[in-house]
PDB file of C-alpha atoms in Angstrom:
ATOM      1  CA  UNK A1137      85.156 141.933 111.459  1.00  0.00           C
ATOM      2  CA  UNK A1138      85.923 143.860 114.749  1.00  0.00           C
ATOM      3  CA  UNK A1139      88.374 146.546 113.251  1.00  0.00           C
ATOM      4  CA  UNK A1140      87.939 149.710 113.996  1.00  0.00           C
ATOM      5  CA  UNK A1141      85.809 151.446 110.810  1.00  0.00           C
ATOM      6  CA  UNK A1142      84.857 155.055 110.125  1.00  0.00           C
ATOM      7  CA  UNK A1143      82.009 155.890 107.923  1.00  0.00           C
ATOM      8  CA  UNK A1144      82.176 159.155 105.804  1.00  0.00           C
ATOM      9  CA  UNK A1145      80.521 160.635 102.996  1.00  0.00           C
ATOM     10  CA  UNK A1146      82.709 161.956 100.193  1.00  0.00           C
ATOM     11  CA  UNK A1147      81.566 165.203  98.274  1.00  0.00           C
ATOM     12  CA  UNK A1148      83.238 164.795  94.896  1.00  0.00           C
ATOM     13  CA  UNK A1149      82.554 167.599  92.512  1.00  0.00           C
ATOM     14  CA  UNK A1150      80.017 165.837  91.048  1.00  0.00           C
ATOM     15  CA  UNK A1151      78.543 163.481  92.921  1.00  0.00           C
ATOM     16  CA  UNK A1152      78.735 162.061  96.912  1.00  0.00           C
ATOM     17  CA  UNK A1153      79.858 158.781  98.128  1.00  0.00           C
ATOM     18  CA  UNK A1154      79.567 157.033 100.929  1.00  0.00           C
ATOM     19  CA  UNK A1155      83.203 155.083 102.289  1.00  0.00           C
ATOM     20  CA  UNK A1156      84.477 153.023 104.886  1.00  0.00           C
ATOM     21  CA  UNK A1157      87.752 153.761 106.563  1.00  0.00           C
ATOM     22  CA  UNK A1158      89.798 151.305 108.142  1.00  0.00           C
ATOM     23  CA  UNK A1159      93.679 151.088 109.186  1.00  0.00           C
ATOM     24  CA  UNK A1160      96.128 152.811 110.749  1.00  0.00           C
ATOM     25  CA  UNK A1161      96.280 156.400 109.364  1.00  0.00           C
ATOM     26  CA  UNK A1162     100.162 156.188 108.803  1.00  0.00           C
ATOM     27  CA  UNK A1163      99.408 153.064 106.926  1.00  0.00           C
ATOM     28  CA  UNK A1164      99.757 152.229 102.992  1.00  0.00           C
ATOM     29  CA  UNK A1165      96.984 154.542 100.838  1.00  0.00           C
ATOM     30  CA  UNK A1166      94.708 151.959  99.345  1.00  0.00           C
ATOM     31  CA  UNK A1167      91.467 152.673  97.566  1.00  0.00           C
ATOM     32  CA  UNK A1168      89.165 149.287  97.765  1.00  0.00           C
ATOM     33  CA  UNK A1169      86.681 149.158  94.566  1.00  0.00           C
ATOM     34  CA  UNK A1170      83.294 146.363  95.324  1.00  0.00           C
ATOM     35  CA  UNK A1171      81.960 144.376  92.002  1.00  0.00           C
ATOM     36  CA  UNK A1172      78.586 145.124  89.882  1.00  0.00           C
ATOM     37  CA  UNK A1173      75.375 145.269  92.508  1.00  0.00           C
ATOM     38  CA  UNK A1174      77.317 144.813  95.384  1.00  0.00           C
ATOM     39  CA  UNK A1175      78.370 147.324  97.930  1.00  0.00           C
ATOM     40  CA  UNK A1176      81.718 148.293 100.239  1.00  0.00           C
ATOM     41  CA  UNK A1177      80.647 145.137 102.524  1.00  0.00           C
ATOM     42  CA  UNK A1178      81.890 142.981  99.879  1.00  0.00           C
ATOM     43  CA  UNK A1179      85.606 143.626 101.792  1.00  0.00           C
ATOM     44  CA  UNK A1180      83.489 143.543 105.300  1.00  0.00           C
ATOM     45  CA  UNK A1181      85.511 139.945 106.061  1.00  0.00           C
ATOM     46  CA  UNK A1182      89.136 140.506 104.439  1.00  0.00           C
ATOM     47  CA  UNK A1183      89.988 144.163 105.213  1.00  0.00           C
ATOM     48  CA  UNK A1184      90.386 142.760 108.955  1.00  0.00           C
ATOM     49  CA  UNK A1185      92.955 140.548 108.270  1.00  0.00           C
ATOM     50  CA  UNK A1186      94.905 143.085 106.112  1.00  0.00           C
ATOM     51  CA  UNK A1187      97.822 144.353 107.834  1.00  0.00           C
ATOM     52  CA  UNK A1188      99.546 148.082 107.581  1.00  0.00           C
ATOM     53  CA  UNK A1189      96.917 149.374 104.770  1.00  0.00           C
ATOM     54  CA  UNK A1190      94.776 152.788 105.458  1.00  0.00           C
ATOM     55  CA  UNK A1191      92.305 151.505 103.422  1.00  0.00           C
ATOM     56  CA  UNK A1192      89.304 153.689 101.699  1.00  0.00           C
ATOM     57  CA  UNK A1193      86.434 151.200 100.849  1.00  0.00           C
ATOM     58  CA  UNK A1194      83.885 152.987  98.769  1.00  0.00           C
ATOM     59  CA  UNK A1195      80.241 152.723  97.970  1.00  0.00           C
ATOM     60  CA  UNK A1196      80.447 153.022  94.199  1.00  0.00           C
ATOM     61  CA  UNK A1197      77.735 155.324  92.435  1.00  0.00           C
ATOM     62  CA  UNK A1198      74.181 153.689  92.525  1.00  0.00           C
ATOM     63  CA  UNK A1199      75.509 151.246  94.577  1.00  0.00           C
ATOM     64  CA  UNK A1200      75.222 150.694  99.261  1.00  0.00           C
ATOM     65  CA  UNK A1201      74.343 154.025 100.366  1.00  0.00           C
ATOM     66  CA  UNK A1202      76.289 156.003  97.435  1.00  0.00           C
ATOM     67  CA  UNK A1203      74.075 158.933  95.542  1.00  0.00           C
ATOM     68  CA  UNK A1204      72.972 157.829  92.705  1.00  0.00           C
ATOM     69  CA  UNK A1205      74.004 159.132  88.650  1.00  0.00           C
ATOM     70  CA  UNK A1206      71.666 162.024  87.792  1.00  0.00           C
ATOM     71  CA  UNK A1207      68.738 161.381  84.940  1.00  0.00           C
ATOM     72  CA  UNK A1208      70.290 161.294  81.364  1.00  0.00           C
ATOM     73  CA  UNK A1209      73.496 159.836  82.944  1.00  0.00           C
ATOM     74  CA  UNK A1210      75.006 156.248  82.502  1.00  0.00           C
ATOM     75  CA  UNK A1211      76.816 154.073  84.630  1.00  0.00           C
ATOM     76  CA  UNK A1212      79.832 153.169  82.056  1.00  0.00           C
ATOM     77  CA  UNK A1213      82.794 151.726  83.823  1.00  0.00           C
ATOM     78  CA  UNK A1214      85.030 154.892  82.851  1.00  0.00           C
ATOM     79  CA  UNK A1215      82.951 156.990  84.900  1.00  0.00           C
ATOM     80  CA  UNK A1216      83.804 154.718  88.376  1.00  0.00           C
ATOM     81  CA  UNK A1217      87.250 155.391  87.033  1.00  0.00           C
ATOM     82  CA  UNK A1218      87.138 159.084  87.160  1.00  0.00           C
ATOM     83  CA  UNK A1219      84.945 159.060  90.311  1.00  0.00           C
ATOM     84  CA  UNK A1220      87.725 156.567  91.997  1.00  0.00           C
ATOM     85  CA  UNK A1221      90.384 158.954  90.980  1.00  0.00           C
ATOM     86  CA  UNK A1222      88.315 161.735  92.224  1.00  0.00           C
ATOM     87  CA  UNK A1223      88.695 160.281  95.709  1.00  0.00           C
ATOM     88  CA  UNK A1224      92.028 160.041  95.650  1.00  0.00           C
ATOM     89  CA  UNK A1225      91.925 163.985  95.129  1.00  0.00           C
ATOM     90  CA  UNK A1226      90.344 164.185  98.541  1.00  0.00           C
ATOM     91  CA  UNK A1227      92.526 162.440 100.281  1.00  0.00           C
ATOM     92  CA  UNK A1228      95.333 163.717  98.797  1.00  0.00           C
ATOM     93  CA  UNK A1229      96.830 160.764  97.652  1.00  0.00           C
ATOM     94  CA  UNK A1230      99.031 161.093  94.813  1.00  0.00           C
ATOM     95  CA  UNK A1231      99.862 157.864  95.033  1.00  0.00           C
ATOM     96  CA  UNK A1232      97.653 155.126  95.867  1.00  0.00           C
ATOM     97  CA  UNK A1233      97.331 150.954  95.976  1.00  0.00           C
ATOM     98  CA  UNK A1234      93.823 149.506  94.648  1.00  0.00           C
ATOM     99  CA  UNK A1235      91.987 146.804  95.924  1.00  0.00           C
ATOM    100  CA  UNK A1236      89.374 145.446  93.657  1.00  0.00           C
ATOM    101  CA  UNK A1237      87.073 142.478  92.964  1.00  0.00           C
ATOM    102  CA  UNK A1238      85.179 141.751  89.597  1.00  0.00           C
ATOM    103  CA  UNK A1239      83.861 144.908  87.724  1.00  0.00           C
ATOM    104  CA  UNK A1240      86.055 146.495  90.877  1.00  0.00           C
ATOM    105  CA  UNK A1241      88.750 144.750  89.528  1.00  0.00           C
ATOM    106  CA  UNK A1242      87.986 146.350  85.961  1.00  0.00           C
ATOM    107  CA  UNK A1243      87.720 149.624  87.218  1.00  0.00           C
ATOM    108  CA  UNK A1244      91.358 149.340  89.289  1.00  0.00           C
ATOM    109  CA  UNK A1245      93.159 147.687  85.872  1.00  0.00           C
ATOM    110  CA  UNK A1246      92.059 151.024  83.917  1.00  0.00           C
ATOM    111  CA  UNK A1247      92.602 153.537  86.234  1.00  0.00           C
ATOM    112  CA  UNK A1248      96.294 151.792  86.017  1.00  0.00           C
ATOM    113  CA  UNK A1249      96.482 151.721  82.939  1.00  0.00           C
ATOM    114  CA  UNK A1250      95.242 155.146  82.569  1.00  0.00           C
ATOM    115  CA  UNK A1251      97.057 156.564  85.319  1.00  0.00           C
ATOM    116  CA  UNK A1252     100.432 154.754  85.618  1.00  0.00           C
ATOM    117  CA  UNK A1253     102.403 157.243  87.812  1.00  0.00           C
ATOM    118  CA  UNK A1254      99.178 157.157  90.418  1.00  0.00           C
ATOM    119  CA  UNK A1255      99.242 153.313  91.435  1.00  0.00           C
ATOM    120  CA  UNK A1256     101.623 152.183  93.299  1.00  0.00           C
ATOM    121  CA  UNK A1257     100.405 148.151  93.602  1.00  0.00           C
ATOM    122  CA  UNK A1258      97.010 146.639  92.065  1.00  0.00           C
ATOM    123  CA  UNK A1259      95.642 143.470  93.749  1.00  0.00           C
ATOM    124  CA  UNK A1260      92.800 141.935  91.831  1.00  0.00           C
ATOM    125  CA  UNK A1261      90.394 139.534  93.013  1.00  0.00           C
ATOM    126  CA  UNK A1262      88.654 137.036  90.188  1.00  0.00           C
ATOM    127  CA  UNK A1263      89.011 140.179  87.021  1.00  0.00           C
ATOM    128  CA  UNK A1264      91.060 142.097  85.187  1.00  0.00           C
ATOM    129  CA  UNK A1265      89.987 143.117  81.781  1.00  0.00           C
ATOM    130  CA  UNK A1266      86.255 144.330  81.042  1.00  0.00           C
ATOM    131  CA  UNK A1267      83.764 142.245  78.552  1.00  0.00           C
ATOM    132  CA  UNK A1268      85.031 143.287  75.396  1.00  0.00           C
ATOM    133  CA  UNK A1269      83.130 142.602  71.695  1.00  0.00           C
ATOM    134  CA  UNK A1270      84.106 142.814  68.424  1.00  0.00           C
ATOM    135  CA  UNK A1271      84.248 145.805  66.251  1.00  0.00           C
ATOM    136  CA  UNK A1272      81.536 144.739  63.473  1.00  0.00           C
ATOM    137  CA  UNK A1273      79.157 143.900  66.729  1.00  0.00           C
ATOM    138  CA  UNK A1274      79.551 147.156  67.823  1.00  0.00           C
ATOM    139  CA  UNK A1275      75.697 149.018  65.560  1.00  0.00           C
ATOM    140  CA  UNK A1276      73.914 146.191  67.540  1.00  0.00           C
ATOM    141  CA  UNK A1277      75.046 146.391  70.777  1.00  0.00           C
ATOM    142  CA  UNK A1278      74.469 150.004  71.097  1.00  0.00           C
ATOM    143  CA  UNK A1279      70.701 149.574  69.322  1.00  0.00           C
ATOM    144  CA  UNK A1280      70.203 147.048  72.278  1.00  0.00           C
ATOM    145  CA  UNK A1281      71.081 149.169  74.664  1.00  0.00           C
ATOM    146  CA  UNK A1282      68.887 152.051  73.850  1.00  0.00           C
ATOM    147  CA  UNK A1283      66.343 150.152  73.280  1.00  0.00           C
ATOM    148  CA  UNK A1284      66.773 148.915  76.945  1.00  0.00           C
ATOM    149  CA  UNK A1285      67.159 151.836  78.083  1.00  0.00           C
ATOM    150  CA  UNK A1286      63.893 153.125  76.903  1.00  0.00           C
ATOM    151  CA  UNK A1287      62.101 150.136  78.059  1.00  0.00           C
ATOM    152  CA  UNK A1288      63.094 150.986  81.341  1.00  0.00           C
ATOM    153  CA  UNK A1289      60.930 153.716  82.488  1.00  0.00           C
ATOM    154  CA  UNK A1290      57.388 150.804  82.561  1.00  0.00           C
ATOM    155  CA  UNK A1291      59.814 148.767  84.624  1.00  0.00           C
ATOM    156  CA  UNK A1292      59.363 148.941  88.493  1.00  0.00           C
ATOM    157  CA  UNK A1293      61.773 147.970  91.399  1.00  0.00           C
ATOM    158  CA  UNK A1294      61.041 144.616  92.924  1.00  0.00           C
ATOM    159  CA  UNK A1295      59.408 144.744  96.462  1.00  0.00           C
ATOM    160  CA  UNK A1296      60.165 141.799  98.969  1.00  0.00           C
ATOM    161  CA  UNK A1297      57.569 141.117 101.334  1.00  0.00           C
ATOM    162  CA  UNK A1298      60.804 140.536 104.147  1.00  0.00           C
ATOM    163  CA  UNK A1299      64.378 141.766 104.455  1.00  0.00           C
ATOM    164  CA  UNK A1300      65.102 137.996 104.664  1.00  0.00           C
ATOM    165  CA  UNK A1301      63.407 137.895 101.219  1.00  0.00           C
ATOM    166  CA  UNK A1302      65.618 140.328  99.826  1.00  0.00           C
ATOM    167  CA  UNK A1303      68.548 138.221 100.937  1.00  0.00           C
ATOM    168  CA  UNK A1304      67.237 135.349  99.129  1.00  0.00           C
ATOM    169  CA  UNK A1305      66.889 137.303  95.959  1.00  0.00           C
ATOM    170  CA  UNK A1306      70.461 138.314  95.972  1.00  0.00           C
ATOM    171  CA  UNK A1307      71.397 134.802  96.689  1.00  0.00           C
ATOM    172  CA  UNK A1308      70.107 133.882  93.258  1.00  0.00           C
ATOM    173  CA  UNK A1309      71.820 137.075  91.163  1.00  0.00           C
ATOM    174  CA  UNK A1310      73.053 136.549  87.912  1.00  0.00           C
ATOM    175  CA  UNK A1311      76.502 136.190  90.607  1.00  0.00           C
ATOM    176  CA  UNK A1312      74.958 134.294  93.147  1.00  0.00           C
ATOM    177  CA  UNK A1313      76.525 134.238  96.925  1.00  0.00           C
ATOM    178  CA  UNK A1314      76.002 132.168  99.664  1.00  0.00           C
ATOM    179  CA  UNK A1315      73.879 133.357 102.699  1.00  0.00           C
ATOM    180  CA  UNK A1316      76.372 134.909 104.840  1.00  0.00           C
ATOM    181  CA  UNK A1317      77.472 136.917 101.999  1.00  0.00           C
ATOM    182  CA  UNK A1318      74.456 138.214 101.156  1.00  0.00           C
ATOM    183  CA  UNK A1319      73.638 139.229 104.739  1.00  0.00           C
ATOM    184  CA  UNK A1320      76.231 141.142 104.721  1.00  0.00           C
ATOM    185  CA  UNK A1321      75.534 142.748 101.503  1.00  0.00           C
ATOM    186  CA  UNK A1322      72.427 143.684 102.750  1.00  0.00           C
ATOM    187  CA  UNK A1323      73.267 145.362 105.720  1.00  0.00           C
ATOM    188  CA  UNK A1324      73.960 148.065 103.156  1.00  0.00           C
ATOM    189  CA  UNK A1325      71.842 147.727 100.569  1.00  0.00           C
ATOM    190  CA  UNK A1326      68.558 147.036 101.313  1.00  0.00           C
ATOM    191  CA  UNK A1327      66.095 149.311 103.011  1.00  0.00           C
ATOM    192  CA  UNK A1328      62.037 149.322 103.878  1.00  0.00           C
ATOM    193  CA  UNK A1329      59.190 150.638 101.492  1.00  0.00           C
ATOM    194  CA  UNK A1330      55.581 150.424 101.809  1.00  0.00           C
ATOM    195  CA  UNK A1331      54.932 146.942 101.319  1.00  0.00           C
ATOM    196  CA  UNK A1332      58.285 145.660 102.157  1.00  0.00           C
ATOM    197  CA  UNK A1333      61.588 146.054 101.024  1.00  0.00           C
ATOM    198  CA  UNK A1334      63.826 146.969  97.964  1.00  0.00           C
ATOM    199  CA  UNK A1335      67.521 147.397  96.933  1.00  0.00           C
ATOM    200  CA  UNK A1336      69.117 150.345  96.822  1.00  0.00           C
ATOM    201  CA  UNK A1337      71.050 149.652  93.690  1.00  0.00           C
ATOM    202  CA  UNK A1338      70.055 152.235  90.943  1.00  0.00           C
ATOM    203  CA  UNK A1339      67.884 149.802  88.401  1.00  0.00           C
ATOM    204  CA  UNK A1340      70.175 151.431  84.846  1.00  0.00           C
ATOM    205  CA  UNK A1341      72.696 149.626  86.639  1.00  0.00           C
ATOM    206  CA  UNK A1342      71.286 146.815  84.911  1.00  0.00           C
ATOM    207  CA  UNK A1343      71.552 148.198  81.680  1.00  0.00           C
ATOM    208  CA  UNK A1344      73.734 147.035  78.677  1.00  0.00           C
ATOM    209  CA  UNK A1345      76.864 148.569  78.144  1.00  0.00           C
ATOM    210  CA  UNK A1346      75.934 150.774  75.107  1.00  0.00           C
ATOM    211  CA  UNK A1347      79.812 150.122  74.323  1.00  0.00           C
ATOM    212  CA  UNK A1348      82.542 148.018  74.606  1.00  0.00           C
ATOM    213  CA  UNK A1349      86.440 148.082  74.131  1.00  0.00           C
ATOM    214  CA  UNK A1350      87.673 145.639  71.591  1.00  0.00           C
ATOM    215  CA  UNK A1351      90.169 142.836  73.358  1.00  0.00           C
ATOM    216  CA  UNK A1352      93.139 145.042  71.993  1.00  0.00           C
ATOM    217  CA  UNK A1353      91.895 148.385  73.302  1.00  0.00           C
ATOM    218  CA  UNK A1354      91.315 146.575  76.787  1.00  0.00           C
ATOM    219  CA  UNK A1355      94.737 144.882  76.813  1.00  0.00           C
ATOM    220  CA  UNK A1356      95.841 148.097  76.493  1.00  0.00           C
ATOM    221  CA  UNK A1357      95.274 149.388  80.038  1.00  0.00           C
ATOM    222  CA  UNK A1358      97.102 146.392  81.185  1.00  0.00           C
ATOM    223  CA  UNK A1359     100.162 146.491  79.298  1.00  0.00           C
ATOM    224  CA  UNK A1360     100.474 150.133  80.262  1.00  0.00           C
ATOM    225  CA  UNK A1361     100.493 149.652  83.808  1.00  0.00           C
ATOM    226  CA  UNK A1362     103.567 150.415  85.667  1.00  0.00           C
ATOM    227  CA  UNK A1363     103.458 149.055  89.202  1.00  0.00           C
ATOM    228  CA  UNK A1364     103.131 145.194  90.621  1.00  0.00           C
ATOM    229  CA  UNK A1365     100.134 143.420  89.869  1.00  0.00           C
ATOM    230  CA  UNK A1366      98.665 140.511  91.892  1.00  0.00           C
ATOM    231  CA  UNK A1367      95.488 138.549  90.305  1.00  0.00           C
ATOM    232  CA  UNK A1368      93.620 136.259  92.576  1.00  0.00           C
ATOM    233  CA  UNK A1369      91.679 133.813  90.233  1.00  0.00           C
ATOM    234  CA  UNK A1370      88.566 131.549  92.201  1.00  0.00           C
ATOM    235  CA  UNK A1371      88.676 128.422  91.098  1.00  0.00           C
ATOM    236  CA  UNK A1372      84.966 128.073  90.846  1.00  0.00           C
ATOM    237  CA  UNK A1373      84.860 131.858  89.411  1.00  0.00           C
ATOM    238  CA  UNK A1374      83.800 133.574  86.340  1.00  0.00           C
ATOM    239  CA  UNK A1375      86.846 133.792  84.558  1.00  0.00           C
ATOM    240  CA  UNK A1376      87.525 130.413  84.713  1.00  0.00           C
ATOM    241  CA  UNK A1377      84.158 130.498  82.627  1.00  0.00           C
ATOM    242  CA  UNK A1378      84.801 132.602  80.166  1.00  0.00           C
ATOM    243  CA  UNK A1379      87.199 130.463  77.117  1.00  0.00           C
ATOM    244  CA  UNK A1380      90.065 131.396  76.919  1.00  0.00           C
ATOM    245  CA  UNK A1381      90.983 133.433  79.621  1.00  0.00           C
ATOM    246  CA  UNK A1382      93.363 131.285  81.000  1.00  0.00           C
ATOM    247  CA  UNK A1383      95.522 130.851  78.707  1.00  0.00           C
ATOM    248  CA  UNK A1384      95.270 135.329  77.788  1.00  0.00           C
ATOM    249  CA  UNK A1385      96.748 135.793  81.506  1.00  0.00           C
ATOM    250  CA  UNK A1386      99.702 133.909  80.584  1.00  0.00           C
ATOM    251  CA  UNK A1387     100.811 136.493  78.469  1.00  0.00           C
ATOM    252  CA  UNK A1388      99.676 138.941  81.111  1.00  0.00           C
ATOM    253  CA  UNK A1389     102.639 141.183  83.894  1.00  0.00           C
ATOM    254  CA  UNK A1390     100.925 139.364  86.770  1.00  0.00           C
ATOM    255  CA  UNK A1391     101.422 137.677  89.538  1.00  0.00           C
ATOM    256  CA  UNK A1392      98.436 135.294  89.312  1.00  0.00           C
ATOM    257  CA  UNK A1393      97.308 133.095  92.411  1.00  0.00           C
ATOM    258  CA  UNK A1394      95.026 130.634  91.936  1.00  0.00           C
ATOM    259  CA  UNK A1395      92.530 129.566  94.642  1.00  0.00           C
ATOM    260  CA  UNK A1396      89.883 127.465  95.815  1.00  0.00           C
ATOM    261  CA  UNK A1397      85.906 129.267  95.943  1.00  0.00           C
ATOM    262  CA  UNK A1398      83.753 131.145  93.741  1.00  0.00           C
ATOM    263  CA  UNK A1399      83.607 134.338  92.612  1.00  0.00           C
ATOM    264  CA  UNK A1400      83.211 136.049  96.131  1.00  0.00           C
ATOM    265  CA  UNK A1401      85.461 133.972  97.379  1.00  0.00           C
ATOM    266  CA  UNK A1402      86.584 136.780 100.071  1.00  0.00           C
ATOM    267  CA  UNK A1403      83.455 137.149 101.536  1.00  0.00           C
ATOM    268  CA  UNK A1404      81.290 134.130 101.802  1.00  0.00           C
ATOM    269  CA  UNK A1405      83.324 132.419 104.775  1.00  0.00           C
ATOM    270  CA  UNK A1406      86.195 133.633 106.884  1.00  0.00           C
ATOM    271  CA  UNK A1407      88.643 130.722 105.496  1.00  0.00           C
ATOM    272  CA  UNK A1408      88.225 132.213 101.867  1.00  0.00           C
ATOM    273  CA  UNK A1409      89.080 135.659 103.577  1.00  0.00           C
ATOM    274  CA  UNK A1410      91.889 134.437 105.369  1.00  0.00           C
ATOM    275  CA  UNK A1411      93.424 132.877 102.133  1.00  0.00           C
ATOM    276  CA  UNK A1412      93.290 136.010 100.219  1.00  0.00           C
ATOM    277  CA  UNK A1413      94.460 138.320 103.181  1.00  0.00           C
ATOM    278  CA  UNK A1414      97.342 135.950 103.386  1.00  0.00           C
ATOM    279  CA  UNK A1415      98.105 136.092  99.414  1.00  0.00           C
ATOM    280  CA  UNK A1416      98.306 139.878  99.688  1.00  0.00           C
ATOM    281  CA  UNK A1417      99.646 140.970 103.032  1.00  0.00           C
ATOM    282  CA  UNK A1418     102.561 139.068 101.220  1.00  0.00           C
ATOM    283  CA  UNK A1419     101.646 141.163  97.868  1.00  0.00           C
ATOM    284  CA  UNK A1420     101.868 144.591 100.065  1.00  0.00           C
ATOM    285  CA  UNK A1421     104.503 143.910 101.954  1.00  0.00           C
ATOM    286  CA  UNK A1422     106.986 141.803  99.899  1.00  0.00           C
ATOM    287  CA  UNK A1423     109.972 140.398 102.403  1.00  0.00           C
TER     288      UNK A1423
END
């Protein structure tokens, strides 16, 4: 974790970021896209060990140190597409490599699938397609997520009485992570209140999706994507939970690597790093 990094905010036309910028600046373009509730540390231990990339690691909105959506607005995964595609714009990268991991992952597959002629390479760590529900489901789910929604505003932000607190809280998430990875997490996204200390994260992050594609629509993105895909699946990760899943990549244009760890398996040790870096410096630079 020694490389050299430069923070900058990003002024899209509707909202600022916060990034990372690593790499040599004649290197490969690569946007890298964090999971749900995480933050750009979540590539603090593999973007070392990735070789020849310029690589743009960004605080997604409500997320690290990222503004957050404004009131009235929602934090649907198509909007993190358009705001990812919006910092391509200022770079001026026409065309670009993703890095993602989990709902980062999700976010990279569409904007692929949306945008073939943009991506030139997609590497994927532990997800691919979003949660998808069935048609007929569809009345409910949105009724529950209003209904969250308005429930919302009597709900406060948890305070921690310590910032090692905090770190044991996010140990515990509905994704939990070991110590070290949650350290690092917080480096970002935790900061002090009166009485102790709270994540940043924006709380309608938490939210129910109000709606979901159908497996079809989601499948979709994927089978319109143009460039080389590469799909790092954790062993111990969530979509070797989820029925099924296996056997949907199968019929899937990727290049799927399975390997040992859990669902941040790039950023709870330096071993787990290593074995991803190694699984996509070949991915970026094919012999």
């Amino acid at each position: 974790m020694n490389m050299q990094v430069e923070e900058v905010r990003l002024s899209l036309p509707h909202i600022e970021l916060a990034a990372h910028i690593y790499g040599p600046a004649d290197g490969l373009p690569v946007i890298a896209v964090h999971g749900w509730m995480d933050n750009l540390m979540s590539f603090a231990r593999l973007v070392p060990k990735l070789h020849g990339l310029r690589i743009v690691a960004v605080d997604l909105a409500g997320h690290g140190h990222s503004e957050h959506r404004p009131p009235g607005a929602h934090y649907s995964v198509w909007e993190n597409v358009y705001d990812i595609l919006q910092v391509a714009e200022q770079f001026g990268w026409e065309r670009f490599s993703l890095l993602g991991h989990s709902m980062g992952a999700i976010v990279s597959t569409l904007i692929a699938g949306t945008m073939p002629h943009r991506v030139e390479r997609l590497a994927l760590i532990d997800a691919i397609i979003p949660h998808t529900a069935k048609p007929e489901a569809t009345p409910e789910e949105l009724a529950a997520a209003f209904e969250a929604q308005m429930a919302l505003k009597n709900k406060r932000k948890r305070v921690h009485d310590s910032f090692d607190k905090a770190i044991e809280a996010r140990m515990k998430g509905a994704v939990s992570v070991n110590r070290e990875a949650s350290e690092l997490l917080a480096q970002r996204g935790v900061m002090p209140v009166p009485g102790g200390y709270i994540w940043r994260t924006d709380s309608r992050l938490m939210l129910p999706s109000p709606v979901r594609f159908t497996l079809p629509q989601a499948l979709a993105f994927v089978h319109r994507i143009a460039c080389p895909v590469s799909l790092v699946l954790a062993s111990q990760g969530v979509m070797t939970k989820i029925p099924g899943s296996i056997d949907l990549l199968k019929d899937l244009p990727v290049e799927l690597t399975e390997l040992p760890g859990r669902h941040h398996l790039h950023l709870e040790d330096e071993a787990g790093a290593q074995v991803v870096a190694d699984c996509f410096n070949r991915f970026f630079h094919p012999a």
